[in-house]
JSON list of C-alpha atoms in Angstrom, two decimals:
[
{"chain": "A", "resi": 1, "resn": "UNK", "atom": "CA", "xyz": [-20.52, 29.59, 1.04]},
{"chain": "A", "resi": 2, "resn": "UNK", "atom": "CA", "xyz": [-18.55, 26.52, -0.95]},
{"chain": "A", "resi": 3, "resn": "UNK", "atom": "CA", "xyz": [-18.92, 23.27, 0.68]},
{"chain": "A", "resi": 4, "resn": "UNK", "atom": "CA", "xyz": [-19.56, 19.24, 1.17]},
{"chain": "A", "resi": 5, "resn": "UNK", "atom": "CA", "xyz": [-22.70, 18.47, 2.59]},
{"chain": "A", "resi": 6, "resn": "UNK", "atom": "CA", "xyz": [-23.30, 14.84, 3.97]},
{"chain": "A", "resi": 7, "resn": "UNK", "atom": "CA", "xyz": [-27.13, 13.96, 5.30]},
{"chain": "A", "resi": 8, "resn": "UNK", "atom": "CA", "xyz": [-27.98, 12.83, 7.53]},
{"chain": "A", "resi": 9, "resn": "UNK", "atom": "CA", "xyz": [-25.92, 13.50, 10.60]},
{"chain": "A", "resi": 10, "resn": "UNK", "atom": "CA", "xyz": [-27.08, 9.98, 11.94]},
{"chain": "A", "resi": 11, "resn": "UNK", "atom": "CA", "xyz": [-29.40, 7.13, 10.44]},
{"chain": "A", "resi": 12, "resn": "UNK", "atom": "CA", "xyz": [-29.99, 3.68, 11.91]},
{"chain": "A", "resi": 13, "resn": "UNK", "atom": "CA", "xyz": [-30.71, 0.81, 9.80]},
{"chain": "A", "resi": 14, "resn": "UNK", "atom": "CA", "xyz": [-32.34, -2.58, 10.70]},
{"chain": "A", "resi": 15, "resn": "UNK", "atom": "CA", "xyz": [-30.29, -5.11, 9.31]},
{"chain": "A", "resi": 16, "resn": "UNK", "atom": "CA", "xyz": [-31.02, -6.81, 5.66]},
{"chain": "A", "resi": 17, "resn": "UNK", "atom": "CA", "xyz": [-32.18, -3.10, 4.81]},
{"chain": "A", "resi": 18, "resn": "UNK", "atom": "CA", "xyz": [-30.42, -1.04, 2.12]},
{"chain": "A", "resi": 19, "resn": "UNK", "atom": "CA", "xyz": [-29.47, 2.77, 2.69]},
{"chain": "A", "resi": 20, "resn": "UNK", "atom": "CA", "xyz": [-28.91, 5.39, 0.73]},
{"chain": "A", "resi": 21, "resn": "UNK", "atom": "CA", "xyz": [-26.01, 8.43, 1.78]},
{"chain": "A", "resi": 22, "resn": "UNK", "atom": "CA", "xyz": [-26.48, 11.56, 0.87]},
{"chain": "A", "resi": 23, "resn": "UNK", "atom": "CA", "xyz": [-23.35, 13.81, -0.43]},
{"chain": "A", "resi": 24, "resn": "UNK", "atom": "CA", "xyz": [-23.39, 17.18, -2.36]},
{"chain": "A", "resi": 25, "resn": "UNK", "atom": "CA", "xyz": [-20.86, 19.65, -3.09]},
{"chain": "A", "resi": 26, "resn": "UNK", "atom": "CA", "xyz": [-21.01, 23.06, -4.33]},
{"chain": "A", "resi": 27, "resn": "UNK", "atom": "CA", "xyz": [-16.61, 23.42, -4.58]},
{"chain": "A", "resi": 28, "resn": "UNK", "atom": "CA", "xyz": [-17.33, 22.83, -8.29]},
{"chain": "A", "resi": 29, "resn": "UNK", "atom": "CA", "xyz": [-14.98, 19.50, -7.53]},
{"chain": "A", "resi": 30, "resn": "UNK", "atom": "CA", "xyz": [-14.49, 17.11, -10.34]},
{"chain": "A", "resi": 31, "resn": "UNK", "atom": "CA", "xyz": [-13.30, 14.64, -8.08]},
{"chain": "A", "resi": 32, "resn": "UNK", "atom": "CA", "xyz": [-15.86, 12.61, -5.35]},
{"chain": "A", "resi": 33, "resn": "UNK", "atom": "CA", "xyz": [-14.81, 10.19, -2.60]},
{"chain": "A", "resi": 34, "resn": "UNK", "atom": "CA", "xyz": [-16.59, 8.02, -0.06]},
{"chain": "A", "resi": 35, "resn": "UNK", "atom": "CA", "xyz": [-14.67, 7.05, 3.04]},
{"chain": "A", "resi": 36, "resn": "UNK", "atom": "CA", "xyz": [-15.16, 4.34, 5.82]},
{"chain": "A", "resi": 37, "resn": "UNK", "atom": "CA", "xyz": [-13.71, 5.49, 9.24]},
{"chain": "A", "resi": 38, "resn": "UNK", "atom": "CA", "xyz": [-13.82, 2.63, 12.35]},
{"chain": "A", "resi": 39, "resn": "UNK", "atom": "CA", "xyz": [-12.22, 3.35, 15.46]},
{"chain": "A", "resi": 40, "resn": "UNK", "atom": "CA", "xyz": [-8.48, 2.68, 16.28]},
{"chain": "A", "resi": 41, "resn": "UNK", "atom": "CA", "xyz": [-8.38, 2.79, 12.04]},
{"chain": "A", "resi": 42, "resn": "UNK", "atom": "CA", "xyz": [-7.63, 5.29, 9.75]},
{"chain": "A", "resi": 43, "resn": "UNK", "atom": "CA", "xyz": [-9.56, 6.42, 6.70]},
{"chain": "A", "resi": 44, "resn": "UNK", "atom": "CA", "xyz": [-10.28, 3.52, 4.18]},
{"chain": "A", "resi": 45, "resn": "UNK", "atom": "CA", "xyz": [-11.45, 4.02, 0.82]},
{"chain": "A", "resi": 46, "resn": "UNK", "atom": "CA", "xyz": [-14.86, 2.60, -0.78]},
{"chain": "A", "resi": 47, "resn": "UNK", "atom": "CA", "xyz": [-15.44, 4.13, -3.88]},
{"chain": "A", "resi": 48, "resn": "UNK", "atom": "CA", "xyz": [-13.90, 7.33, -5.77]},
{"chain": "A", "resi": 49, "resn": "UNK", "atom": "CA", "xyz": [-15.42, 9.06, -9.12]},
{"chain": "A", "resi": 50, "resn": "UNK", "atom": "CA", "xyz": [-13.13, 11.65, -11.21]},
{"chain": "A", "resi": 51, "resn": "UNK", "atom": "CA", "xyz": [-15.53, 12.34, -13.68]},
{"chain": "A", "resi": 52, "resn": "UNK", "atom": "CA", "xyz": [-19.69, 12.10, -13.90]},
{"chain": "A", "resi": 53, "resn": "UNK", "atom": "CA", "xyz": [-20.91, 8.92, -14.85]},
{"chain": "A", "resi": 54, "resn": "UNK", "atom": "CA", "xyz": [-17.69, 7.28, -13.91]},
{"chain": "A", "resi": 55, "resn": "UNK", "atom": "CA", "xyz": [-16.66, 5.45, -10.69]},
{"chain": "A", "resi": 56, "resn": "UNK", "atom": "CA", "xyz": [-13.95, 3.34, -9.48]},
{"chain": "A", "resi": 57, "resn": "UNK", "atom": "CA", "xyz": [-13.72, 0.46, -6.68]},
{"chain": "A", "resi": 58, "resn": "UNK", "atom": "CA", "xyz": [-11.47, 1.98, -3.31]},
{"chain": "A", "resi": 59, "resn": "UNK", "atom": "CA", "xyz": [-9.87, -0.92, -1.41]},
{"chain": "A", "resi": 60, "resn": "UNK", "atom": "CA", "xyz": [-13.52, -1.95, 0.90]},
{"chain": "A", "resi": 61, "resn": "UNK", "atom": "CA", "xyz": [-15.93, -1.71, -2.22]},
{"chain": "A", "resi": 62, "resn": "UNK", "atom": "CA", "xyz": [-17.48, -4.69, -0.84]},
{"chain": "A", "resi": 63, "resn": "UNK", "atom": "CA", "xyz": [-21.50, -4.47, 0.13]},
{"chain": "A", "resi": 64, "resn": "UNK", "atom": "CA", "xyz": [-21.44, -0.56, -1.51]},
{"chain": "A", "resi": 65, "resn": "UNK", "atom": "CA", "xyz": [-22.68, 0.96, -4.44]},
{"chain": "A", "resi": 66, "resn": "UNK", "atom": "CA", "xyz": [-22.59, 4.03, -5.44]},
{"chain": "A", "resi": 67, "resn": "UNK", "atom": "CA", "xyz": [-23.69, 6.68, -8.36]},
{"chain": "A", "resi": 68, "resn": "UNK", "atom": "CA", "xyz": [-22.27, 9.95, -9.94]},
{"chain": "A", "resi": 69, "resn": "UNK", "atom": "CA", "xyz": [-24.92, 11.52, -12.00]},
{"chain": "A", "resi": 70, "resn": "UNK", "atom": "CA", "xyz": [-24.10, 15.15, -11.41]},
{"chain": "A", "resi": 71, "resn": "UNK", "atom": "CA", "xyz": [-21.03, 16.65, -10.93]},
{"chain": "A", "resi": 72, "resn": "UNK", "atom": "CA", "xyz": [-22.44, 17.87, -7.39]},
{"chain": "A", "resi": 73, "resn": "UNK", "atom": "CA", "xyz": [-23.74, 14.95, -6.13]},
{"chain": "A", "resi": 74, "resn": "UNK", "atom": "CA", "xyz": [-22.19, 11.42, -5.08]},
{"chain": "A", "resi": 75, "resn": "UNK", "atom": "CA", "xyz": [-24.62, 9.17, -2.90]},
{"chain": "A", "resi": 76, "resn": "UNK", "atom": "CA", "xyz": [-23.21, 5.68, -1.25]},
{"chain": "A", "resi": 77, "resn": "UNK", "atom": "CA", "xyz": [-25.80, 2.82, -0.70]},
{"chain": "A", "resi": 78, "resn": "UNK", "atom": "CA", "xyz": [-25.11, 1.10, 1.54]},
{"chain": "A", "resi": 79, "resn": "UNK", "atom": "CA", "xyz": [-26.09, -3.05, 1.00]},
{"chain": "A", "resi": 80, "resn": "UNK", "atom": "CA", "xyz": [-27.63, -5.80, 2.87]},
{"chain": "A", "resi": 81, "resn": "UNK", "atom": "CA", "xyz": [-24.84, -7.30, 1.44]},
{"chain": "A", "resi": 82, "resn": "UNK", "atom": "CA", "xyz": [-22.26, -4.99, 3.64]},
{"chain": "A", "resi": 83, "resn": "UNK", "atom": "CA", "xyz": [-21.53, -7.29, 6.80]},
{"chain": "A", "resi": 84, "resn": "UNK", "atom": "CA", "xyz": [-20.16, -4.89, 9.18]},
{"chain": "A", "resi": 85, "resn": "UNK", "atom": "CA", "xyz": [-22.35, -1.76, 8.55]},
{"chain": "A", "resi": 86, "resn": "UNK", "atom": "CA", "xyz": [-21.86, 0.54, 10.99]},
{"chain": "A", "resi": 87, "resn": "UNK", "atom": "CA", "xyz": [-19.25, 2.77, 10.99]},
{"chain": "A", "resi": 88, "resn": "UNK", "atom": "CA", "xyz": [-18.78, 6.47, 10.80]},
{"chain": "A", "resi": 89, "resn": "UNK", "atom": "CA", "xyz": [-19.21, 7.57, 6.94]},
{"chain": "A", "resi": 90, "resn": "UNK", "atom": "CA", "xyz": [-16.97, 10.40, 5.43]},
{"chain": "A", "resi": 91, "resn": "UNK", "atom": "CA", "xyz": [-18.02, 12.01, 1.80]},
{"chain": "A", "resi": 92, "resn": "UNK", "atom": "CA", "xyz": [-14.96, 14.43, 0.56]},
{"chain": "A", "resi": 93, "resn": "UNK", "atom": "CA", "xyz": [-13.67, 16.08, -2.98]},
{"chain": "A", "resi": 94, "resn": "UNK", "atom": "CA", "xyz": [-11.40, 17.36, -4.52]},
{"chain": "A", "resi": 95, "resn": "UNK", "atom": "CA", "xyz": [-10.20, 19.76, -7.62]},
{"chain": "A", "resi": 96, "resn": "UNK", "atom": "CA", "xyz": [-8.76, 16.88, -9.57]},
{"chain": "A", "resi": 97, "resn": "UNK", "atom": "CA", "xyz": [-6.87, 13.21, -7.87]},
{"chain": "A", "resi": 98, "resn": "UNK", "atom": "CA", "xyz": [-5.94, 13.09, -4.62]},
{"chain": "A", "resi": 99, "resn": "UNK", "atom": "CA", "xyz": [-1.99, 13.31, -5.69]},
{"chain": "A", "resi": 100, "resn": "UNK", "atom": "CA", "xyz": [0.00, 16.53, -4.54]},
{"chain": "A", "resi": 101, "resn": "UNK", "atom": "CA", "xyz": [-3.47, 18.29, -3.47]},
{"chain": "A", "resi": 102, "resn": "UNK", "atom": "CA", "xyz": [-5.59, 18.11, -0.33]},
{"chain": "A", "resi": 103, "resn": "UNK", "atom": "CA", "xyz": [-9.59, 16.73, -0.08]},
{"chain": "A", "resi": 104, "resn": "UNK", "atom": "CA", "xyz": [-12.29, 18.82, 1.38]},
{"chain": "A", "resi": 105, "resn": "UNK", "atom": "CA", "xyz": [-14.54, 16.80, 3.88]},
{"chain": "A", "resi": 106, "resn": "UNK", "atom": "CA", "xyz": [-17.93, 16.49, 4.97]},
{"chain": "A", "resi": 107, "resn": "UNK", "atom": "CA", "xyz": [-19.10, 16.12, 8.65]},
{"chain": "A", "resi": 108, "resn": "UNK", "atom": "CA", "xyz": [-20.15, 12.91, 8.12]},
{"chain": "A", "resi": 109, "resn": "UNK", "atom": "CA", "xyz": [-22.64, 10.45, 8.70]},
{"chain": "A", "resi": 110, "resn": "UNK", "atom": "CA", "xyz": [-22.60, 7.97, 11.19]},
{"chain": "A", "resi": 111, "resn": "UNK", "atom": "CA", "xyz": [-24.71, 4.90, 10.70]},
{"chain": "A", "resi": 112, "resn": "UNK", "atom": "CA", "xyz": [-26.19, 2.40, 13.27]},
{"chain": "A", "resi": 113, "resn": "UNK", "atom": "CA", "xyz": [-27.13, -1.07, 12.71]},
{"chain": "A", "resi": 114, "resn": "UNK", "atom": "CA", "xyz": [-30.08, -2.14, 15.25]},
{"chain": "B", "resi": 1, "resn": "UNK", "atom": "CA", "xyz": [-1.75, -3.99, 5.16]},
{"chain": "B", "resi": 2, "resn": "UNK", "atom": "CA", "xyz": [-1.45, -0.83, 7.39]},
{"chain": "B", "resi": 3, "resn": "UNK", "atom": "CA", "xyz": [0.84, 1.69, 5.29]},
{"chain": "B", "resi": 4, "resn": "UNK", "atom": "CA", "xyz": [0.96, 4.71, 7.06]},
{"chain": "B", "resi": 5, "resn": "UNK", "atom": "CA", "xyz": [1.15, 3.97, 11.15]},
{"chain": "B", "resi": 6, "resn": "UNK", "atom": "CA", "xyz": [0.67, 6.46, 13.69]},
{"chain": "B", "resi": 7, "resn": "UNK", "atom": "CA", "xyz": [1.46, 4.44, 16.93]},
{"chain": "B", "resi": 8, "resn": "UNK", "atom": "CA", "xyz": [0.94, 6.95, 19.66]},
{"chain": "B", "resi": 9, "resn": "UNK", "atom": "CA", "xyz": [-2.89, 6.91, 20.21]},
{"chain": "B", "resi": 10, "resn": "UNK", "atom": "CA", "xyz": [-2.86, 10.11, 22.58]},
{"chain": "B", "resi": 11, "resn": "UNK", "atom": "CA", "xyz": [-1.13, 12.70, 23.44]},
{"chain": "B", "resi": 12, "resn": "UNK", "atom": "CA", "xyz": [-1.62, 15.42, 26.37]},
{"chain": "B", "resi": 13, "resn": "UNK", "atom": "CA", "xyz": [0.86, 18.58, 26.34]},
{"chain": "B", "resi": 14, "resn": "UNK", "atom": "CA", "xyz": [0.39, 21.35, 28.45]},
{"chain": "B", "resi": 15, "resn": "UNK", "atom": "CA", "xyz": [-0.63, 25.07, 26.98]},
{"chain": "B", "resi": 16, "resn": "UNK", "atom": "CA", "xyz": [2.18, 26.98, 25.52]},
{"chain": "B", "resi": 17, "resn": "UNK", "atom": "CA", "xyz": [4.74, 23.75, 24.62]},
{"chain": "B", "resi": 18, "resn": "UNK", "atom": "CA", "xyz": [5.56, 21.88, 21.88]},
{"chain": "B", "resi": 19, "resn": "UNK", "atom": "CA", "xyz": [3.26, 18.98, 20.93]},
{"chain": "B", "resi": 20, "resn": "UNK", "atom": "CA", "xyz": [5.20, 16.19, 18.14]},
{"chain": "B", "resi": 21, "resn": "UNK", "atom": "CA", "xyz": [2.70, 14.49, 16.54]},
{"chain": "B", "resi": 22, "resn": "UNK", "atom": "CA", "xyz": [4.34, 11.01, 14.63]},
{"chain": "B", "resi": 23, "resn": "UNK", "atom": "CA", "xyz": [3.95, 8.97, 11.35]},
{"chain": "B", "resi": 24, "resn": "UNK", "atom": "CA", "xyz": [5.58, 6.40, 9.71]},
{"chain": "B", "resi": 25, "resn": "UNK", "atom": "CA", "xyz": [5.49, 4.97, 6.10]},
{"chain": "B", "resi": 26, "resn": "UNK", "atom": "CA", "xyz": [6.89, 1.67, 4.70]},
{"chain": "B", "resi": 27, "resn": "UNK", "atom": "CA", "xyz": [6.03, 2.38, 0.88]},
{"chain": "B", "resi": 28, "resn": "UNK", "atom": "CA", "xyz": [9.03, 4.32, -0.77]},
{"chain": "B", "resi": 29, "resn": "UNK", "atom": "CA", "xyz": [6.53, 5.51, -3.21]},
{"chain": "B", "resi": 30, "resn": "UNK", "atom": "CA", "xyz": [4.64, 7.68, -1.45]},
{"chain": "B", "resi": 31, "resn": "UNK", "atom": "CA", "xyz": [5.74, 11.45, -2.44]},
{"chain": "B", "resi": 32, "resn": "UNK", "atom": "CA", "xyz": [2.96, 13.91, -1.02]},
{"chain": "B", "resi": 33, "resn": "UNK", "atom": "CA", "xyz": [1.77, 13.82, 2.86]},
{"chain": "B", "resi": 34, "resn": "UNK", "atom": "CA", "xyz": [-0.77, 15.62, 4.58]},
{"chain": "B", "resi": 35, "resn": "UNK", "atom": "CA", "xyz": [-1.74, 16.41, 7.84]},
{"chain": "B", "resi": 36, "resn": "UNK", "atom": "CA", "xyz": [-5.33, 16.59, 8.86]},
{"chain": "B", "resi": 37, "resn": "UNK", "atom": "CA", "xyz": [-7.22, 17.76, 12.25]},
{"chain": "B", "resi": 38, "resn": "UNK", "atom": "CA", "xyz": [-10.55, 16.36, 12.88]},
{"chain": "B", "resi": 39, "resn": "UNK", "atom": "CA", "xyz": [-12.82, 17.07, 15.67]},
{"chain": "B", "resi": 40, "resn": "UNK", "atom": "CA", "xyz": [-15.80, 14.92, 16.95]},
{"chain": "B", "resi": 41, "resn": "UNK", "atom": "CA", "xyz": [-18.30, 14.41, 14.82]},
{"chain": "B", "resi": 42, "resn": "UNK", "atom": "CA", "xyz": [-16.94, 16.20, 11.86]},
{"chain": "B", "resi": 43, "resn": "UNK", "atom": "CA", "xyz": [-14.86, 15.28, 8.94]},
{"chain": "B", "resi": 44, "resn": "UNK", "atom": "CA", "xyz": [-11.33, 15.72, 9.22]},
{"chain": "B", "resi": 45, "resn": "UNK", "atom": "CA", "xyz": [-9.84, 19.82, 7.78]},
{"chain": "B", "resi": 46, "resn": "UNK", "atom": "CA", "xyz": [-6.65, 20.25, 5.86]},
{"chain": "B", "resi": 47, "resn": "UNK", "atom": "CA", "xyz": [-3.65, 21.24, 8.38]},
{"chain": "B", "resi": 48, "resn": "UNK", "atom": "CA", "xyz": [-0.60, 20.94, 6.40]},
{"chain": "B", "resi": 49, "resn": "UNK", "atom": "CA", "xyz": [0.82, 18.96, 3.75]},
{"chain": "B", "resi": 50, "resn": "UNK", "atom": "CA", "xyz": [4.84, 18.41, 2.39]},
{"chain": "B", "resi": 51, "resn": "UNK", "atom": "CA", "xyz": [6.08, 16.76, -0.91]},
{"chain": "B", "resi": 52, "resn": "UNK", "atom": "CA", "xyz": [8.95, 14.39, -0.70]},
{"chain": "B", "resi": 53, "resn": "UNK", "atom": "CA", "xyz": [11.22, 17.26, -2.27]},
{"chain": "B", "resi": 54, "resn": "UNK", "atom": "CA", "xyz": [11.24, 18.90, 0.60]},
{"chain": "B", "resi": 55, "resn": "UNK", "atom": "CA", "xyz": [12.33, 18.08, 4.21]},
{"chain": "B", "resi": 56, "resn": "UNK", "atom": "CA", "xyz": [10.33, 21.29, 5.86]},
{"chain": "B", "resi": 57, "resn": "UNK", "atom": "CA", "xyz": [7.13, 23.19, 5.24]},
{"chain": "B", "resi": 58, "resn": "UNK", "atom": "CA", "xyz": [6.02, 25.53, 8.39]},
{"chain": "B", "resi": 59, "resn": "UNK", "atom": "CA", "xyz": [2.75, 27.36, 8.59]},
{"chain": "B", "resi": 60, "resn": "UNK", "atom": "CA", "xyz": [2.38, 29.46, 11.41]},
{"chain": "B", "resi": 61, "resn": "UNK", "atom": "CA", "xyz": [2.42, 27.41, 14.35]},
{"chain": "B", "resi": 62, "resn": "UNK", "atom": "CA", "xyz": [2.73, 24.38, 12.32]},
{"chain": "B", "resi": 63, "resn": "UNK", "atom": "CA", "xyz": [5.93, 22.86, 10.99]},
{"chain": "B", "resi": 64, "resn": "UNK", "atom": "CA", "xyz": [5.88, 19.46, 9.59]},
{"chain": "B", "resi": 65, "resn": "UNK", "atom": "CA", "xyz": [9.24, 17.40, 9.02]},
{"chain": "B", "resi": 66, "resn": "UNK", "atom": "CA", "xyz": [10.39, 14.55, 6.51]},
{"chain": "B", "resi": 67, "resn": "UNK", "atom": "CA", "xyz": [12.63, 12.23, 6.95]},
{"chain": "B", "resi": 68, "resn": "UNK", "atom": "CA", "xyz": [12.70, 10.57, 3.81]},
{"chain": "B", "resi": 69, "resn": "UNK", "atom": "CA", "xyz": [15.66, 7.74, 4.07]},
{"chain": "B", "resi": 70, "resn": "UNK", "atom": "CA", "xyz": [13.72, 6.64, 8.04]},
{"chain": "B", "resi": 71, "resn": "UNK", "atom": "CA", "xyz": [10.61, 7.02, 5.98]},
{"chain": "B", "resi": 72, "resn": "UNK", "atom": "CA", "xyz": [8.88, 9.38, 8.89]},
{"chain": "B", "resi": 73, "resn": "UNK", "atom": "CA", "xyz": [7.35, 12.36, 9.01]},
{"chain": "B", "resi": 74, "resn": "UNK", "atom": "CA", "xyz": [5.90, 14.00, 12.20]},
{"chain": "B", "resi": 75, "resn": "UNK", "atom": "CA", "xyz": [4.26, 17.32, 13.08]},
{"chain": "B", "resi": 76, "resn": "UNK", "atom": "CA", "xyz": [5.39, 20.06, 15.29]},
{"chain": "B", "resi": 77, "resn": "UNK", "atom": "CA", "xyz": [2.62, 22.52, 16.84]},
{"chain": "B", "resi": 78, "resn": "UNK", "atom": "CA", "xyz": [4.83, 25.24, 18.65]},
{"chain": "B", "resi": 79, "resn": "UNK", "atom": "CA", "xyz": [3.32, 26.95, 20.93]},
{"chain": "B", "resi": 80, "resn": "UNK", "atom": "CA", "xyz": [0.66, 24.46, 21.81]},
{"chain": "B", "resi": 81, "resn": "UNK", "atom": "CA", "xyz": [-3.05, 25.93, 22.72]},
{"chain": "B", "resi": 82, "resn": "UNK", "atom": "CA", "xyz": [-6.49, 24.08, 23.81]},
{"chain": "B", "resi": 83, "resn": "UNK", "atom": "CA", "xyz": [-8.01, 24.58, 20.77]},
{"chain": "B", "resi": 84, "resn": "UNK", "atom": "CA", "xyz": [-5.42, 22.41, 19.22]},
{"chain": "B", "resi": 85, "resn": "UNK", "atom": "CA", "xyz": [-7.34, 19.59, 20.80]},
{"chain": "B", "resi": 86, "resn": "UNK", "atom": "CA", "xyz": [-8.28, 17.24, 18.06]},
{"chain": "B", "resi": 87, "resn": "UNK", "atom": "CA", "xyz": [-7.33, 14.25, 16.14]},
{"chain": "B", "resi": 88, "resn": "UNK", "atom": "CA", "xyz": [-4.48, 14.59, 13.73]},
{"chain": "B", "resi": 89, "resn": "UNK", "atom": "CA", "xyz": [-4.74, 11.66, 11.03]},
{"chain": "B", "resi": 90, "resn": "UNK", "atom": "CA", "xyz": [-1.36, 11.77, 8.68]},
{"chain": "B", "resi": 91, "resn": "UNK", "atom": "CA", "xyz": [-2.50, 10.78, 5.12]},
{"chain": "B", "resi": 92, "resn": "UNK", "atom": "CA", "xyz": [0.40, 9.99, 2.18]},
{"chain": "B", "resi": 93, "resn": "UNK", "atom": "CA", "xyz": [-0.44, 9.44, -1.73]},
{"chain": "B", "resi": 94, "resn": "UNK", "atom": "CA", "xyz": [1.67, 9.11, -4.51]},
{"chain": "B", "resi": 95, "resn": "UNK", "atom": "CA", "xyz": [1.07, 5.43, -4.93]},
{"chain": "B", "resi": 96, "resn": "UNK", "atom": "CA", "xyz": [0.63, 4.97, -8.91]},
{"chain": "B", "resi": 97, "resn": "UNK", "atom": "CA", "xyz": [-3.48, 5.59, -8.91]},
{"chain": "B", "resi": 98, "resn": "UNK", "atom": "CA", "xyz": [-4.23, 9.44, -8.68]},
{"chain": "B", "resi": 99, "resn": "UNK", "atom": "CA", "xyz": [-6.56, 8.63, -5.76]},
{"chain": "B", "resi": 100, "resn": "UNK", "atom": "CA", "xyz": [-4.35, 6.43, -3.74]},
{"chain": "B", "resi": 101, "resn": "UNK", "atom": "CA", "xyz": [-4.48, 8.31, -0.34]},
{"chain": "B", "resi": 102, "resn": "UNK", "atom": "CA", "xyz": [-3.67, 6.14, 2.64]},
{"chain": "B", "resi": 103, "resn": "UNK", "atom": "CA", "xyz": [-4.77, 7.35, 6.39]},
{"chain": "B", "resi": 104, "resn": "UNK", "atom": "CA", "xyz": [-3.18, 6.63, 9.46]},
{"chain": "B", "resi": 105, "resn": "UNK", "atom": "CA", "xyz": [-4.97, 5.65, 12.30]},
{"chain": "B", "resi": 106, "resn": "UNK", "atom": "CA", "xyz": [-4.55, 9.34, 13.78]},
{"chain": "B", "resi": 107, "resn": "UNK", "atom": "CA", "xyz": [-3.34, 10.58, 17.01]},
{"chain": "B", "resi": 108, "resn": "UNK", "atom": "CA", "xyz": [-5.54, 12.21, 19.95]},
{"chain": "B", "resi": 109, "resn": "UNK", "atom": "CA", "xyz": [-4.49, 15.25, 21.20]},
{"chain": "B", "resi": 110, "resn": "UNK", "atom": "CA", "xyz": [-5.02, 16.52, 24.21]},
{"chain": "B", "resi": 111, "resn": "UNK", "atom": "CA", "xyz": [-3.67, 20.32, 25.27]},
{"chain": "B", "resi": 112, "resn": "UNK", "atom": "CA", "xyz": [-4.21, 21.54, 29.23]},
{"chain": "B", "resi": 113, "resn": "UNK", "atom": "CA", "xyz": [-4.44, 24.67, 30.29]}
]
């Protein structure tokens, strides 16, 4: 049963602590994206890989890092550095670029600054 | 720099009409939209998706209209049932980068019985 899989469902974080994402997909995807979703906004881009061992910058990079050492797997870290943490996280892929073909998504992870 | 607007919020239809679902673009460059549904706490699903070739695609119940030269695009669900409750985000690429999808701000919708 091909899928994403994003854990956890929720995670709070005190603030100045890093956090780690968890995203892994079995579609066989060359492709990885992370997503940042905040309400009344769409879908905003952090960080996309279209190859293992290669990632680039989305358009809110900012206080993220990420890592693609397997083709399955794509974890964001979330920073100390990130000012405005919490937000609802979405992890999706896709066959090849996002141009002319549709992403798969993840249920997501919502994280909680206390 | 908000390039793909969806300014209705919500909608509410009741079950068994039509429910138009709107989107607007202001980049000429964009050649491939999408249509996703996404319900609460999950990620968003692949509805339906158009290239700028085109002016129709229709799946089913879904139909999904371009208007290239008024840069809009807007979804048709015909008829309308509860389980079409959701949020529709509109999502257009095509912007030089392979991975250059843009999201809307997605539209609530709400169908009665």
């Amino acid at each position: 049963d091909g899928g994403i899989t994003q854990s956890p469902k929720y995670l709070f974080r005190k603030e100045g602590q890093n956090v780690t994402l968890s995203c892994e997909q079995n579609l066989n995807h060359d492709a990885m994206y992370w997503y940042r979703q905040d309400p009344g906004q769409g879908l905003r881009l952090i960080y996309y890989s279209q190859i293992v061992n290669d990632f680039q910058k989305g358009d809110i990079a900012e206080g993220y890092s990420v890592s693609r050492e397997k083709k399955e797997s794509f974890p964001l870290t979330v920073t100390s550095a990130q000012k405005n943490p919490t937000a609802f996280y979405l992890c999706a892929s896709s066959t090849g670029g996002l141009r002319n073909t549709e992403a798969f998504f993840g249920q997501g992870t919502r994280l909680t600054v206390v | 720099d908000q390039q793909v607007k969806q300014n209705s919020p919500s909608l509410s239809v009741q079950e068994g009409r039509i429910s138009i679902l709107n989107c607007d673009y202001t980049n000429s460059m964009f050649d491939y939209f999408l249509w996703y549904k996404k319900y609460p706490a999950e990620g968003p699903t692949f509805l339906i998706s158009i290239s700028s070739i085109k002016d129709k695609n229709e799946d089913g119940r879904f139909t999904v209209f371009l208007n290239k030269s008024a840069k809009h695009l807007s979804l048709h669900i015909v008829p309308s049932q509860p389980g079409d409750s959701a949020v529709y985000f509109c999502a257009a690429s095509g912007l030089g980068s392979n991975n250059d999808m843009r999201f809307g701000a997605g539209t609530r919708l709400t169908v009665k019985p």
